[in-house]
Structure formats: C-alpha cells, structure tokens
Amino acid sequence: DGGITQSPKYLFRKEGQNVTLSCEQNLNHDAMYWYRQDPGQGLRLIYYSQIVNDFQKGDIAEGYSVSREKKESFPLTVTSAQKNPTAFYLCASRPQGTNSPLHFGNGTRLTVT
Amino acid sequence: GNSVTQMEGPVTLSEEAFLTINCTYTATGYPSLFWYVQYPGEGLQLLLKATKADDKGSNKGFEATYRKETTSFHLEKGSVQVSDSAVYFCALSWTGANSKLTFGKGITLSVRP
C-alpha cells in the first residue's frame, strides 16, 4: 500500500542535542512538507520541497533544517537552536503543482527535556 | 495574504445531534477548499473538498458547500456519532508551482454517547 511513513512515533531528547525525524513516501509525489502542531495553534509550515535537491522555508523555519536528496525522503533535523522543540511533527506529500489534497504521515511526537 | 478562520472550540455534542463547524477564508480569487480530520494520535486525513464556487463536498455523512459570496465553507453533519470525535481542520490551497495549504487552527469535537 502506498503511503507516508514517519518514524519513530515517539522521540525523546535532551536539550542541546540535534535530532532528525524521518519521513519516507512511496506515492511518487514530488512535493513534500513538514508541519508542526501545537495545541490551539493548528498546523504551521516549517519547510517544504517541490522537487529533489530543492526546498523552501515555511513560516517557522528557524531552528530547523531539511534535505531532499531522494524523491522518497524528506528528513527534518531539529537543531539545538530551536527554542521550543517539544511538539507533534507531521510530514505530508502531494503531486507537484496541483490542488490535490495532502497525504499525511501519522506524525512524530518529540519531547525535549 | 491568505487565511482561514475557524470557530472557537472545543465543541461537545450528544450522539445524533446536528453538527455545524464554521469556516471562513480570506483570499484573492478562488482557491480550493478542504476539510481534514485528525483522530487521536494520528496524522490528518482528507474528509472532503470543493474546488470551485457552489461545489458541495461530501463524505461519511459530512457536507460542506463552497460559498463565494460569504467566503465560507462550513462543515455539517445531520447526526453525529461517538466515532466522529476528532479534531477538524479547514484549509485552502492554490494551484501553482509553489502551492501550499493554509490551515485553520482546528477545532476539537467530542461526541457523548
């Protein structure tokens, strides 16, 4: 079955450490997205990529980095520069340049202490 | 810029009650409109969509009509079930090379038996 896989589901880190969240899709979608979800704030866009080896900052990119070396993969690194990293992170994808709906993974809940 | 405004929550209803969740948008032109649903601990799933004025999206007993004159896309269901308890997000999107979704803040629906 096609879909988006995010791993792990729960992730715990100490403050000051970088951590990388995985996102893999086998839907052959060109565009991929990372969102952060916090209670009462909805979804906020961190980074997105329309094509391999290219990506753009979203609304809250500070303290995050991404790479897009393969079409199927769009990992997100939460760096120590991110002031409030504890959140639920959602990865999504869709065909490039269309109004097709986003397909979402099941998310990774990151807790930094 | 584009924005989506959802009614404040949370909403608590008894089973078989009528549901309305308001959504209005601000945008230039005619974007596509979506409702997504998020069940506990999961990512978002597309519930329904409408791509032009007066279109009605429907799925699983839910309906929403794209109202250009009131820039609204209110979600309705005639008789809710306990299994409808979830967070509901309204969103808009454009066609284009850098298209991305703009989400509302989401509203939590709890349905009591």
JSON list of C-alpha atoms in Angstrom, two decimals, chain A:
[
{"chain": "A", "resi": 1, "resn": "ASP", "atom": "CA", "xyz": [0.00, 0.00, 0.00]},
{"chain": "A", "resi": 2, "resn": "GLY", "atom": "CA", "xyz": [1.23, 3.50, -0.78]},
{"chain": "A", "resi": 3, "resn": "GLY", "atom": "CA", "xyz": [1.66, 5.96, 1.99]},
{"chain": "A", "resi": 4, "resn": "ILE", "atom": "CA", "xyz": [3.87, 8.11, 4.15]},
{"chain": "A", "resi": 5, "resn": "THR", "atom": "CA", "xyz": [5.89, 6.63, 6.98]},
{"chain": "A", "resi": 6, "resn": "GLN", "atom": "CA", "xyz": [7.18, 8.74, 9.83]},
{"chain": "A", "resi": 7, "resn": "SER", "atom": "CA", "xyz": [9.50, 7.27, 12.39]},
{"chain": "A", "resi": 8, "resn": "PRO", "atom": "CA", "xyz": [9.77, 6.99, 15.25]},
{"chain": "A", "resi": 9, "resn": "LYS", "atom": "CA", "xyz": [6.30, 7.67, 16.65]},
{"chain": "A", "resi": 10, "resn": "TYR", "atom": "CA", "xyz": [7.74, 8.98, 19.94]},
{"chain": "A", "resi": 11, "resn": "LEU", "atom": "CA", "xyz": [11.15, 10.57, 20.38]},
{"chain": "A", "resi": 12, "resn": "PHE", "atom": "CA", "xyz": [12.84, 11.86, 23.50]},
{"chain": "A", "resi": 13, "resn": "ARG", "atom": "CA", "xyz": [15.94, 14.03, 23.56]},
{"chain": "A", "resi": 14, "resn": "LYS", "atom": "CA", "xyz": [17.94, 16.10, 25.98]},
{"chain": "A", "resi": 15, "resn": "GLU", "atom": "CA", "xyz": [18.12, 19.84, 25.48]},
{"chain": "A", "resi": 16, "resn": "GLY", "atom": "CA", "xyz": [21.08, 20.87, 23.35]},
{"chain": "A", "resi": 17, "resn": "GLN", "atom": "CA", "xyz": [21.04, 17.79, 21.13]},
{"chain": "A", "resi": 18, "resn": "ASN", "atom": "CA", "xyz": [20.13, 17.78, 17.46]},
{"chain": "A", "resi": 19, "resn": "VAL", "atom": "CA", "xyz": [17.56, 15.19, 16.41]},
{"chain": "A", "resi": 20, "resn": "THR", "atom": "CA", "xyz": [16.44, 14.00, 12.98]},
{"chain": "A", "resi": 21, "resn": "LEU", "atom": "CA", "xyz": [12.90, 12.95, 12.18]},
{"chain": "A", "resi": 22, "resn": "SER", "atom": "CA", "xyz": [12.38, 10.55, 9.31]},
{"chain": "A", "resi": 23, "resn": "CYS", "atom": "CA", "xyz": [9.76, 10.86, 6.56]},
{"chain": "A", "resi": 24, "resn": "GLU", "atom": "CA", "xyz": [9.51, 8.40, 3.66]},
{"chain": "A", "resi": 25, "resn": "GLN", "atom": "CA", "xyz": [6.82, 8.19, 0.98]},
{"chain": "A", "resi": 26, "resn": "ASN", "atom": "CA", "xyz": [6.18, 5.68, -1.80]},
{"chain": "A", "resi": 27, "resn": "LEU", "atom": "CA", "xyz": [3.43, 7.65, -3.50]},
{"chain": "A", "resi": 28, "resn": "ASN", "atom": "CA", "xyz": [5.77, 9.06, -6.16]},
{"chain": "A", "resi": 29, "resn": "HIS", "atom": "CA", "xyz": [4.86, 12.58, -5.06]},
{"chain": "A", "resi": 30, "resn": "ASP", "atom": "CA", "xyz": [7.15, 15.44, -5.97]},
{"chain": "A", "resi": 31, "resn": "ALA", "atom": "CA", "xyz": [6.15, 17.83, -3.19]},
{"chain": "A", "resi": 32, "resn": "MET", "atom": "CA", "xyz": [6.78, 17.15, 0.49]},
{"chain": "A", "resi": 33, "resn": "TYR", "atom": "CA", "xyz": [6.07, 19.24, 3.57]},
{"chain": "A", "resi": 34, "resn": "TRP", "atom": "CA", "xyz": [6.87, 19.42, 7.27]},
{"chain": "A", "resi": 35, "resn": "TYR", "atom": "CA", "xyz": [4.36, 20.88, 9.72]},
{"chain": "A", "resi": 36, "resn": "ARG", "atom": "CA", "xyz": [4.50, 21.44, 13.43]},
{"chain": "A", "resi": 37, "resn": "GLN", "atom": "CA", "xyz": [1.35, 21.06, 15.50]},
{"chain": "A", "resi": 38, "resn": "ASP", "atom": "CA", "xyz": [0.92, 22.66, 18.92]},
{"chain": "A", "resi": 39, "resn": "PRO", "atom": "CA", "xyz": [-2.29, 22.72, 20.99]},
{"chain": "A", "resi": 40, "resn": "GLY", "atom": "CA", "xyz": [-4.53, 25.62, 19.97]},
{"chain": "A", "resi": 41, "resn": "GLN", "atom": "CA", "xyz": [-2.25, 26.74, 17.13]},
{"chain": "A", "resi": 42, "resn": "GLY", "atom": "CA", "xyz": [-3.20, 24.44, 14.32]},
{"chain": "A", "resi": 43, "resn": "LEU", "atom": "CA", "xyz": [-0.55, 23.42, 11.79]},
{"chain": "A", "resi": 44, "resn": "ARG", "atom": "CA", "xyz": [2.38, 25.65, 10.98]},
{"chain": "A", "resi": 45, "resn": "LEU", "atom": "CA", "xyz": [4.58, 25.05, 7.96]},
{"chain": "A", "resi": 46, "resn": "ILE", "atom": "CA", "xyz": [8.28, 24.53, 8.70]},
{"chain": "A", "resi": 47, "resn": "TYR", "atom": "CA", "xyz": [9.81, 23.61, 5.33]},
{"chain": "A", "resi": 48, "resn": "TYR", "atom": "CA", "xyz": [8.62, 22.29, 2.01]},
{"chain": "A", "resi": 49, "resn": "SER", "atom": "CA", "xyz": [10.18, 20.83, -1.08]},
{"chain": "A", "resi": 50, "resn": "GLN", "atom": "CA", "xyz": [8.74, 20.82, -4.59]},
{"chain": "A", "resi": 51, "resn": "ILE", "atom": "CA", "xyz": [11.48, 18.76, -6.20]},
{"chain": "A", "resi": 52, "resn": "VAL", "atom": "CA", "xyz": [14.60, 16.78, -5.35]},
{"chain": "A", "resi": 53, "resn": "ASN", "atom": "CA", "xyz": [17.56, 18.88, -4.19]},
{"chain": "A", "resi": 54, "resn": "ASP", "atom": "CA", "xyz": [15.39, 21.95, -3.66]},
{"chain": "A", "resi": 55, "resn": "PHE", "atom": "CA", "xyz": [13.45, 23.18, -0.64]},
{"chain": "A", "resi": 56, "resn": "GLN", "atom": "CA", "xyz": [12.00, 26.41, 0.76]},
{"chain": "A", "resi": 57, "resn": "LYS", "atom": "CA", "xyz": [11.45, 27.81, 4.22]},
{"chain": "A", "resi": 58, "resn": "GLY", "atom": "CA", "xyz": [7.95, 27.87, 5.56]},
{"chain": "A", "resi": 59, "resn": "ASP", "atom": "CA", "xyz": [6.55, 30.14, 8.23]},
{"chain": "A", "resi": 60, "resn": "ILE", "atom": "CA", "xyz": [8.61, 28.87, 11.17]},
{"chain": "A", "resi": 61, "resn": "ALA", "atom": "CA", "xyz": [11.90, 27.53, 9.72]},
{"chain": "A", "resi": 62, "resn": "GLU", "atom": "CA", "xyz": [14.24, 28.94, 12.36]},
{"chain": "A", "resi": 63, "resn": "GLY", "atom": "CA", "xyz": [15.99, 26.19, 14.30]},
{"chain": "A", "resi": 64, "resn": "TYR", "atom": "CA", "xyz": [15.18, 23.52, 11.71]},
{"chain": "A", "resi": 65, "resn": "SER", "atom": "CA", "xyz": [16.95, 22.10, 8.66]},
{"chain": "A", "resi": 66, "resn": "VAL", "atom": "CA", "xyz": [15.97, 19.67, 5.92]},
{"chain": "A", "resi": 67, "resn": "SER", "atom": "CA", "xyz": [17.41, 17.82, 2.97]},
{"chain": "A", "resi": 68, "resn": "ARG", "atom": "CA", "xyz": [15.85, 16.31, -0.15]},
{"chain": "A", "resi": 69, "resn": "GLU", "atom": "CA", "xyz": [18.44, 14.04, -1.72]},
{"chain": "A", "resi": 70, "resn": "LYS", "atom": "CA", "xyz": [15.85, 11.50, -2.87]},
{"chain": "A", "resi": 71, "resn": "LYS", "atom": "CA", "xyz": [12.29, 11.90, -4.06]},
{"chain": "A", "resi": 72, "resn": "GLU", "atom": "CA", "xyz": [11.04, 9.46, -1.43]},
{"chain": "A", "resi": 73, "resn": "SER", "atom": "CA", "xyz": [12.73, 11.01, 1.59]},
{"chain": "A", "resi": 74, "resn": "PHE", "atom": "CA", "xyz": [12.50, 14.38, 3.36]},
{"chain": "A", "resi": 75, "resn": "PRO", "atom": "CA", "xyz": [14.16, 14.21, 6.80]},
{"chain": "A", "resi": 76, "resn": "LEU", "atom": "CA", "xyz": [13.78, 17.08, 9.26]},
{"chain": "A", "resi": 77, "resn": "THR", "atom": "CA", "xyz": [16.52, 17.98, 11.74]},
{"chain": "A", "resi": 78, "resn": "VAL", "atom": "CA", "xyz": [15.51, 19.84, 14.86]},
{"chain": "A", "resi": 79, "resn": "THR", "atom": "CA", "xyz": [18.63, 21.68, 15.99]},
{"chain": "A", "resi": 80, "resn": "SER", "atom": "CA", "xyz": [19.63, 22.94, 19.40]},
{"chain": "A", "resi": 81, "resn": "ALA", "atom": "CA", "xyz": [18.82, 26.45, 18.13]},
{"chain": "A", "resi": 82, "resn": "GLN", "atom": "CA", "xyz": [15.09, 25.68, 18.15]},
{"chain": "A", "resi": 83, "resn": "LYS", "atom": "CA", "xyz": [13.81, 27.33, 21.33]},
{"chain": "A", "resi": 84, "resn": "ASN", "atom": "CA", "xyz": [10.69, 25.22, 21.89]},
{"chain": "A", "resi": 85, "resn": "PRO", "atom": "CA", "xyz": [11.18, 21.92, 20.08]},
{"chain": "A", "resi": 86, "resn": "THR", "atom": "CA", "xyz": [8.68, 19.83, 22.02]},
{"chain": "A", "resi": 87, "resn": "ALA", "atom": "CA", "xyz": [5.74, 19.32, 19.62]},
{"chain": "A", "resi": 88, "resn": "PHE", "atom": "CA", "xyz": [3.95, 16.94, 17.28]},
{"chain": "A", "resi": 89, "resn": "TYR", "atom": "CA", "xyz": [5.59, 16.92, 13.83]},
{"chain": "A", "resi": 90, "resn": "LEU", "atom": "CA", "xyz": [3.68, 15.96, 10.71]},
{"chain": "A", "resi": 91, "resn": "CYS", "atom": "CA", "xyz": [5.09, 15.15, 7.28]},
{"chain": "A", "resi": 92, "resn": "ALA", "atom": "CA", "xyz": [2.93, 15.35, 4.17]},
{"chain": "A", "resi": 93, "resn": "SER", "atom": "CA", "xyz": [3.20, 15.00, 0.40]},
{"chain": "A", "resi": 94, "resn": "ARG", "atom": "CA", "xyz": [1.23, 15.59, -2.77]},
{"chain": "A", "resi": 95, "resn": "PRO", "atom": "CA", "xyz": [1.77, 15.75, -6.54]},
{"chain": "A", "resi": 96, "resn": "GLN", "atom": "CA", "xyz": [3.64, 18.88, -7.59]},
{"chain": "A", "resi": 97, "resn": "GLY", "atom": "CA", "xyz": [1.75, 21.99, -8.71]},
{"chain": "A", "resi": 98, "resn": "THR", "atom": "CA", "xyz": [-1.77, 20.68, -8.24]},
{"chain": "A", "resi": 99, "resn": "ASN", "atom": "CA", "xyz": [-4.63, 21.26, -5.87]},
{"chain": "A", "resi": 100, "resn": "SER", "atom": "CA", "xyz": [-4.63, 17.62, -4.88]},
{"chain": "A", "resi": 101, "resn": "PRO", "atom": "CA", "xyz": [-5.05, 17.10, -1.16]},
{"chain": "A", "resi": 102, "resn": "LEU", "atom": "CA", "xyz": [-2.10, 16.45, 1.08]},
{"chain": "A", "resi": 103, "resn": "HIS", "atom": "CA", "xyz": [-1.37, 12.93, 2.27]},
{"chain": "A", "resi": 104, "resn": "PHE", "atom": "CA", "xyz": [-0.12, 12.91, 5.85]},
{"chain": "A", "resi": 105, "resn": "GLY", "atom": "CA", "xyz": [2.01, 10.56, 7.88]},
{"chain": "A", "resi": 106, "resn": "ASN", "atom": "CA", "xyz": [0.98, 9.61, 11.41]},
{"chain": "A", "resi": 107, "resn": "GLY", "atom": "CA", "xyz": [3.36, 12.06, 12.99]},
{"chain": "A", "resi": 108, "resn": "THR", "atom": "CA", "xyz": [6.27, 12.01, 15.44]},
{"chain": "A", "resi": 109, "resn": "ARG", "atom": "CA", "xyz": [5.85, 13.35, 18.93]},
{"chain": "A", "resi": 110, "resn": "LEU", "atom": "CA", "xyz": [9.13, 14.91, 20.04]},
{"chain": "A", "resi": 111, "resn": "THR", "atom": "CA", "xyz": [9.78, 15.65, 23.69]},
{"chain": "A", "resi": 112, "resn": "VAL", "atom": "CA", "xyz": [12.87, 17.59, 24.68]},
{"chain": "A", "resi": 113, "resn": "THR", "atom": "CA", "xyz": [13.79, 17.89, 28.35]}
]
